[in-house]
mmCIF file of C-alpha atoms in Angstrom:
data_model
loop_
_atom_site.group_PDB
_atom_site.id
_atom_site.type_symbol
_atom_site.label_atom_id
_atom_site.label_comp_id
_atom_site.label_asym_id
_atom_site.label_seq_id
_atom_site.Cartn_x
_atom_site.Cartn_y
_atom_site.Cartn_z
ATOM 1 C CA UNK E 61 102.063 124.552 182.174
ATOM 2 C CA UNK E 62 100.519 121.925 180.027
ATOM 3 C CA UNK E 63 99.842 123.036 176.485
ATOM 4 C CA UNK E 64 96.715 121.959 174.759
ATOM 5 C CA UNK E 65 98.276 121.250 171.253
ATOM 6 C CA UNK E 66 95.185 120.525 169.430
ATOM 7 C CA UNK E 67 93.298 123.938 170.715
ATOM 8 C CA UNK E 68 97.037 125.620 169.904
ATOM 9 C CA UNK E 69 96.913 124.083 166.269
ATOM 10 C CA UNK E 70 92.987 124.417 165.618
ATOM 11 C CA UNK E 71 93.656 128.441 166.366
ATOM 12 C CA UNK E 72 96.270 128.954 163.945
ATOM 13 C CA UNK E 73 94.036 126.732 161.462
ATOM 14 C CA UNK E 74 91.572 129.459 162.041
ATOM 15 C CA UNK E 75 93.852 132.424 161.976
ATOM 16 C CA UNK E 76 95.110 131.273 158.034
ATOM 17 C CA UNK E 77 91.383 131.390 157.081
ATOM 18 C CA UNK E 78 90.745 134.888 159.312
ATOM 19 C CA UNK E 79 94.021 136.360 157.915
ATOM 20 C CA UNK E 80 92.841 135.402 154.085
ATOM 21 C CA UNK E 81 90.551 138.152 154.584
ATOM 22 C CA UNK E 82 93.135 140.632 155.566
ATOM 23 C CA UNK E 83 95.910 139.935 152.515
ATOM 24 C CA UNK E 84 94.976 140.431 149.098
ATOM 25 C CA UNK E 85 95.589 138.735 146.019
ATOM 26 C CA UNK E 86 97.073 136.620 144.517
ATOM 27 C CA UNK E 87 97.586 134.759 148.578
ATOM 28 C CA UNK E 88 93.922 135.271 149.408
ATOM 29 C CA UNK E 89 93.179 131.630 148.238
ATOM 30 C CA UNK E 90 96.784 130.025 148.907
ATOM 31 C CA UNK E 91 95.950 130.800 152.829
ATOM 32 C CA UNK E 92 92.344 130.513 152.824
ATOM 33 C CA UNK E 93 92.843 126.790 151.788
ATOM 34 C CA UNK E 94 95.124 126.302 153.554
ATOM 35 C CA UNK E 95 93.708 126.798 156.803
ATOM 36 C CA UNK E 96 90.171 125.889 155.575
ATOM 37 C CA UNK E 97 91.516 122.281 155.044
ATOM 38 C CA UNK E 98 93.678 122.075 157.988
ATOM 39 C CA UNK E 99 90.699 123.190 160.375
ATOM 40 C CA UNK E 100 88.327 120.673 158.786
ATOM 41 C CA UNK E 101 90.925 118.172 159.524
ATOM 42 C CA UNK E 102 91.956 119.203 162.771
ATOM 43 C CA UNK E 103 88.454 119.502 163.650
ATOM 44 C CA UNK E 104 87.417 116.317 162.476
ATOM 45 C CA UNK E 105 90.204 114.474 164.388
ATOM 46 C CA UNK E 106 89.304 116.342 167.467
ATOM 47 C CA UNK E 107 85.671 115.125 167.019
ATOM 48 C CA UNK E 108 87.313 111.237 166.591
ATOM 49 C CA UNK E 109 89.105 111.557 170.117
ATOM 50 C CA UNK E 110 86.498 113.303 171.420
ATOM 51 C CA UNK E 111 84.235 110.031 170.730
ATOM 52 C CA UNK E 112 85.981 107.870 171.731
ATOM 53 C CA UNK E 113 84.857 108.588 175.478
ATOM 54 C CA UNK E 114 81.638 110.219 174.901
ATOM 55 C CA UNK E 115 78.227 109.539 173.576
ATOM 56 C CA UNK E 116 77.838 111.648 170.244
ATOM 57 C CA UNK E 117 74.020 110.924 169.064
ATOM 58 C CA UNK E 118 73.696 110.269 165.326
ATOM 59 C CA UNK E 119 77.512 109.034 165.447
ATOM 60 C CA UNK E 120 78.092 104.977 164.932
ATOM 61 C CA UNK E 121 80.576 103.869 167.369
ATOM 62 C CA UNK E 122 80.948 106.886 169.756
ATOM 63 C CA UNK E 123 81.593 106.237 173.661
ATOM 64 C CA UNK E 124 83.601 103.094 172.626
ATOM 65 C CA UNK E 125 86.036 103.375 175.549
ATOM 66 C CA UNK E 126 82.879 103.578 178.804
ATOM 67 C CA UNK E 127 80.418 101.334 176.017
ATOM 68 C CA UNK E 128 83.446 98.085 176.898
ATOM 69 C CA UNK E 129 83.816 98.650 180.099
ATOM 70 C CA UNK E 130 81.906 95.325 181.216
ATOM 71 C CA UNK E 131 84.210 93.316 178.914
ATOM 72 C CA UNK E 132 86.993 95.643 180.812
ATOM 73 C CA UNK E 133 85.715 94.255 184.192
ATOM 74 C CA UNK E 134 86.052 91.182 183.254
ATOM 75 C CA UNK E 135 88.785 90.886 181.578
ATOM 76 C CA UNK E 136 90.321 91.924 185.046
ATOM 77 C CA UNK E 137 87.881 89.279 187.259
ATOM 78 C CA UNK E 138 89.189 86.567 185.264
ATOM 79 C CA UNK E 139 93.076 87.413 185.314
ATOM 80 C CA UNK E 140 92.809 87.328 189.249
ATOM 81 C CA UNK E 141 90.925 84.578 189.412
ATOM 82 C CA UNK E 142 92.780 82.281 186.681
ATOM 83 C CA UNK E 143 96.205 83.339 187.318
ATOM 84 C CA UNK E 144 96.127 83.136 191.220
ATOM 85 C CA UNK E 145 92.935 82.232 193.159
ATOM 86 C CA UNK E 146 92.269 79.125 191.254
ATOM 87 C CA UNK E 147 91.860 75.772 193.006
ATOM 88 C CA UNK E 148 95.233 74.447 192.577
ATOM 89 C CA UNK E 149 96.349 77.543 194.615
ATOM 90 C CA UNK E 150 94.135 77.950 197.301
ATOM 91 C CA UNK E 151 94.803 73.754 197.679
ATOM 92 C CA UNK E 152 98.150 74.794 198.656
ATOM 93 C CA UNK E 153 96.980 77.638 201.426
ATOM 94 C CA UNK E 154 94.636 75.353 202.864
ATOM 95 C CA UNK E 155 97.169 72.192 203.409
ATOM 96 C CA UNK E 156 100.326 74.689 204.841
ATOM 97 C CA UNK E 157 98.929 77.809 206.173
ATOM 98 C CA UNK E 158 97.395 78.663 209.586
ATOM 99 C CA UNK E 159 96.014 81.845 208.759
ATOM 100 C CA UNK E 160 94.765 81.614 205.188
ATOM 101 C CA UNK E 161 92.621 84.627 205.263
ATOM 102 C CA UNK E 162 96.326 86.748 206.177
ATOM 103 C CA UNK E 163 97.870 84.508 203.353
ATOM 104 C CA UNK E 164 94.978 85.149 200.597
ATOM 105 C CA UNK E 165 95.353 88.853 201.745
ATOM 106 C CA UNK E 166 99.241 89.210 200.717
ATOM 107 C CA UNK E 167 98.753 87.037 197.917
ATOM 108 C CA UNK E 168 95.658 89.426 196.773
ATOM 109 C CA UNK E 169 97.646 92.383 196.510
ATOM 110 C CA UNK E 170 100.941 90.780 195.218
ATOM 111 C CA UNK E 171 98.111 89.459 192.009
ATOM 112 C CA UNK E 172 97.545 92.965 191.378
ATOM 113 C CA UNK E 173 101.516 93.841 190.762
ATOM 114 C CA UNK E 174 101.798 90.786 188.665
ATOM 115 C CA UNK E 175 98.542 90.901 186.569
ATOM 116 C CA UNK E 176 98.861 90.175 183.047
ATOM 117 C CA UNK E 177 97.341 93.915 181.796
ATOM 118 C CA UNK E 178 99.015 93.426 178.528
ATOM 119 C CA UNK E 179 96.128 91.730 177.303
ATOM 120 C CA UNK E 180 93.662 94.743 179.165
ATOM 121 C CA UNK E 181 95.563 97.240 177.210
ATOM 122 C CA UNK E 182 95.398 95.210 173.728
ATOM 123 C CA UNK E 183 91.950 94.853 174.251
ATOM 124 C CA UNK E 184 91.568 98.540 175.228
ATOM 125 C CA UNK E 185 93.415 99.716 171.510
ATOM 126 C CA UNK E 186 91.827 97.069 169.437
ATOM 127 C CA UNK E 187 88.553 99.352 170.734
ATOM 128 C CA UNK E 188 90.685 102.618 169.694
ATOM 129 C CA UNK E 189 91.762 100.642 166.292
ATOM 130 C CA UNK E 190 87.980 99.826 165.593
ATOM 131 C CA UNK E 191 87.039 103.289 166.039
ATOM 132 C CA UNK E 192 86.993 106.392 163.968
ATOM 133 C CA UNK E 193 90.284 106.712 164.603
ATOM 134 C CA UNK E 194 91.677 103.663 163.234
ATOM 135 C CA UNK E 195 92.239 104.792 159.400
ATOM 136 C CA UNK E 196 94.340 107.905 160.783
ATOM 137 C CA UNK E 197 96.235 105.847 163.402
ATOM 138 C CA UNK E 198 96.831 103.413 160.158
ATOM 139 C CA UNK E 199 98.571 106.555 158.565
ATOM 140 C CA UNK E 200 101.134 107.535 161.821
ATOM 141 C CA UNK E 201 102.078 103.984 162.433
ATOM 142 C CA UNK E 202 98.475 101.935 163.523
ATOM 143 C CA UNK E 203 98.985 100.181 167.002
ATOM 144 C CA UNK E 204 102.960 100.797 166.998
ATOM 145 C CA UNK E 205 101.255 104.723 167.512
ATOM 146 C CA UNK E 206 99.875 103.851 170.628
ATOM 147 C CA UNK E 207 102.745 101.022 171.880
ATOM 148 C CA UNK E 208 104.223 103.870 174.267
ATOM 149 C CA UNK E 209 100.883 104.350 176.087
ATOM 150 C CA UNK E 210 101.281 100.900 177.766
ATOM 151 C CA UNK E 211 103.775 101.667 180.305
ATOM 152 C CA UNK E 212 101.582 104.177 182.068
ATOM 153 C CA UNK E 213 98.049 102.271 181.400
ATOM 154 C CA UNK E 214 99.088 99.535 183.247
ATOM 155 C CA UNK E 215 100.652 101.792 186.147
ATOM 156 C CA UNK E 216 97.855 103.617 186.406
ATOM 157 C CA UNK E 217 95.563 100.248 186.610
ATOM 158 C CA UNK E 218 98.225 98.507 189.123
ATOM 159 C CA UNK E 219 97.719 101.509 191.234
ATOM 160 C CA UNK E 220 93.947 101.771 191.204
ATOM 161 C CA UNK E 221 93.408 98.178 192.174
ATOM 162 C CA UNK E 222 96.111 98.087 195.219
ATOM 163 C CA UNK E 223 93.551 101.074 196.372
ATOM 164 C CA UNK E 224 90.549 99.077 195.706
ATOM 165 C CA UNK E 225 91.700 96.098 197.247
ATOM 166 C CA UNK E 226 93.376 97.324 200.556
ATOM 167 C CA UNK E 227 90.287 99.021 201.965
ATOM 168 C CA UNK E 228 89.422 97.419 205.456
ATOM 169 C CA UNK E 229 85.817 96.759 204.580
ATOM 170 C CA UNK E 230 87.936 94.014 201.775
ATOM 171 C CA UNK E 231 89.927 92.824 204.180
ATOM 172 C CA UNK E 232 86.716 92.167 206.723
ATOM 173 C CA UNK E 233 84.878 90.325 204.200
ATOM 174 C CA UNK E 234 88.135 88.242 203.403
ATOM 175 C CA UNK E 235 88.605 87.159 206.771
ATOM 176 C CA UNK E 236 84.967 86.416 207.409
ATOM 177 C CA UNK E 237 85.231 84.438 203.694
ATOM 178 C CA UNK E 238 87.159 81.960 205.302
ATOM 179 C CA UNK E 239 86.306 81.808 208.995
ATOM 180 C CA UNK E 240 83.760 79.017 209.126
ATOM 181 C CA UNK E 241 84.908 77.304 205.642
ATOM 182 C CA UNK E 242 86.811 73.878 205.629
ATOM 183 C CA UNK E 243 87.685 73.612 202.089
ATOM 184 C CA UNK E 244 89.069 75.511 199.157
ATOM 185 C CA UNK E 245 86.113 74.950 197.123
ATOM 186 C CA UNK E 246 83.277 77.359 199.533
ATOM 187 C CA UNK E 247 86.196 79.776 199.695
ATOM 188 C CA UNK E 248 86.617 80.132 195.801
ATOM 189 C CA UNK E 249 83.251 80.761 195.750
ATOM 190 C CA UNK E 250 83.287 83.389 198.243
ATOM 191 C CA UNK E 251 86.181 84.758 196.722
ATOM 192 C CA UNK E 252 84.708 84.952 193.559
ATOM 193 C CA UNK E 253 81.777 87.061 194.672
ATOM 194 C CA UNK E 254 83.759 89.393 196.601
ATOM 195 C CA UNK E 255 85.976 90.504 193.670
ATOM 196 C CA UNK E 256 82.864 90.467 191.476
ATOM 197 C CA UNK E 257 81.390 93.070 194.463
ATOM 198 C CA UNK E 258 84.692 95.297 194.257
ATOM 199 C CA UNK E 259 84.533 95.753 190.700
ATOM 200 C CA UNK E 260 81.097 96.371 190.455
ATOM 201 C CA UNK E 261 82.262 99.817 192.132
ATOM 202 C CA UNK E 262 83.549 100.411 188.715
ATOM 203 C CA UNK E 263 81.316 102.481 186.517
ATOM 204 C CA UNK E 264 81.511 103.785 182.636
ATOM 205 C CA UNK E 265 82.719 107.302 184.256
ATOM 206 C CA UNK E 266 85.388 105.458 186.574
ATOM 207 C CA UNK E 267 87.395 103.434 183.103
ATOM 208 C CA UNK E 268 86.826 106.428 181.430
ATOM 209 C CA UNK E 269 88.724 108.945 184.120
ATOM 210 C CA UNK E 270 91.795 105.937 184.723
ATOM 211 C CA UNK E 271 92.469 106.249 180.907
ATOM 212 C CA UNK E 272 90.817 109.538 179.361
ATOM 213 C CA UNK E 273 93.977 112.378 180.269
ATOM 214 C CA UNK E 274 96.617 109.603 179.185
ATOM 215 C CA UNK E 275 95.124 108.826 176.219
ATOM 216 C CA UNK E 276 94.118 112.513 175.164
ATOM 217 C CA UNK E 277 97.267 113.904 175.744
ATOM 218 C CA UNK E 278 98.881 111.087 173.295
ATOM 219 C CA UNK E 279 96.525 110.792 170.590
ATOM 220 C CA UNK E 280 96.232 115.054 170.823
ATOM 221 C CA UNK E 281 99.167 114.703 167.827
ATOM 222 C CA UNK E 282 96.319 112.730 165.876
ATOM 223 C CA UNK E 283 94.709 116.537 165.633
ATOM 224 C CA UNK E 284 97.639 118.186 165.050
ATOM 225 C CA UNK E 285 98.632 115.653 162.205
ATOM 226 C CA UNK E 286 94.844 116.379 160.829
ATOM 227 C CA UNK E 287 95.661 120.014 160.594
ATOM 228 C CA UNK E 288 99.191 119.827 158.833
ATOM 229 C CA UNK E 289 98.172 116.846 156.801
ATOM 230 C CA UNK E 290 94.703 118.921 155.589
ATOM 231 C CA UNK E 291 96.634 122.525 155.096
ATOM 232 C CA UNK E 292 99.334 120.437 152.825
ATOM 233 C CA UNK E 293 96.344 119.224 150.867
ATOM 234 C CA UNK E 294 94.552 123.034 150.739
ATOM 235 C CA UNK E 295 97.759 124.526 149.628
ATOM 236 C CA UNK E 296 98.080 122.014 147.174
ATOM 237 C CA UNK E 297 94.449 122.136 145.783
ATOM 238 C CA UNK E 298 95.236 125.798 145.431
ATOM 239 C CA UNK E 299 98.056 125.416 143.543
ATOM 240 C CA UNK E 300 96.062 123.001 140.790
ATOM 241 C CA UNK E 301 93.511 125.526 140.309
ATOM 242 C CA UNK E 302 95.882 128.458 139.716
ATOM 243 C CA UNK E 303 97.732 126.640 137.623
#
C-alpha cells in the first residue's frame, strides 16, 4: 500500500496546531507554531505541485506541464524525423530495399527505442524549474532533485510511442505512403504528415497522465520538506518571543 506522504505529513501539521489546544502552558505556543508554520508550508508546497498540472485561476504560471505540451509534441516530431526519417536515410531504403514500406516499419519502431528523450525530459524540468517550484527545488538540490526521475520518464515515453506506432491503422497508412511513390522526397512528405496525425492523438490530459503519478510521487518530499522546514522555523519564532 502506497502511502501518501504529503496527506501523512499535512495531518500531523494539523494535529500540533489541534493538540495546542489540548496542553497548557508554557507548550501551548511552542506546538501551536510549530505546526501552524509547518502546515502553511506543507500546504503551500502541495498547492506548487498541485499547479504544476492544473489550471489554478488567479495563479501566474499554473498548468505549466499540459500549457507545453505542443512544444512537447514537437519536440518528439522532430527527433523522429531528424534523427532517422531524413532524406539521407530514406535515400538508402529506396536504392537497396524491395519492400520499403516493411523496412520504414522496423526502422519506425527501432526510432522510438533509440530517441534522444534526454532533451524531452530537460525540456520537461526546465518547465518544473520555471515554476513555483523552482526556489524550493533550488533549496533540496535544483535539477540534481529531479535527475532520478529520468530513468522512468523516458521508459514510460518509449513505451507509449511503441503503442502508438504499432497500431494496424499506422501500419496501413505506411504501406499505402509508399505504394505509388518513386522517390524519397513524396514519401518524406507523407511520412511527415502521418507522424504529425499520430501525435495529434495527444492531448493536454494525455502528457499530463504519462508524467503526473511519477512526478507526484517524487516531488511529494517537496511537501514534506515544506512542513519540517516551516515547523523548524515556528519553533524557532517561538523561542525568540519567549525569550
Amino acid at each position: 500500500m502506497r502511502i501518501n506522504k504529503s496527506l501523512l505529513t499535512n495531518l500531523l501539521a494539523l494535529l500540533l496546531v489541534a493538540g495546542s489546544y489540548v496542553l497548557g502552558e508554557p507548550l501551548r505556543p511552542y506546538l501551536f507554531n510549530t505546526g501552524l508554520f509547518a502546515l502553511s508550508g506543507g500546504l503551500t508546497n502541495w498547492l506548487a505541485v498541485y499547479m504544476l498540472f492544473e489550471r489554478v485561476p488567479g495563479f501566474y504560471g499554473s498548468g505549466v506541464i499540459p500549457l507545453r505540451f505542443e512544444e512537447f509534441k514537437h519536440a518528439i516530431r522532430n527527433l523522429i524525423m531528424e534523427q532517422f526519417f531524413n532524406r539521407r536515410s530514406l535515400d538508402r531504403f529506396f536504392k537497396d530495399a524491395t519492400e520499403i514500406s516493411d523496412r520504414l516499419e522496423i526502422e519506425l519502431k527501432a526510432s522510438v527505442r533509440k530517441l534522444d528523450l534526454d532533451s524531452v525530459f530537460e525540456s520537461l524540468v526546465d518547465a518544473v524549474l520555471r515554476s513555483s517550484l523552482g526556489g524550493m527545488l533550488g533549496m533540496l538540490g535544483g535539477r540534481n532533485a529531479l535527475e532520478s526521475l529520468r530513468d522512468p520518464f523516458k521508459e514510460k515515453l518509449e513505451d507509449y510511442f511503441q503503442v502508438l506506432f504499432d497500431k494496424a491503422s499506422f501500419r496501413h497508412h505506411l504501406q499505402d505512403a509508399v505504394k505509388n511513390s518513386v522517390e524519397s522526397e513524396a514519401v518524406l512528405g507523407k511520412l511527415e504528415a502521418m507522424i504529425d496525425s499520430r501525435l495529434e492523438e495527444m492531448t493536454p490530459q494525455l502528457v499530463k497522465q504519462i508524467v503526473q503519478d511519477m512526478i507526484r510521487e517524487h516531488l511529494g518530499w517537496l511537501v514534506v520538506w515544506g512542513c519540517v522546514v516551516g515547523g523548524l522555523i515556528g519553533l524557532a519564532f517561538s523561542v525568540l518571543v519567549t525569550v
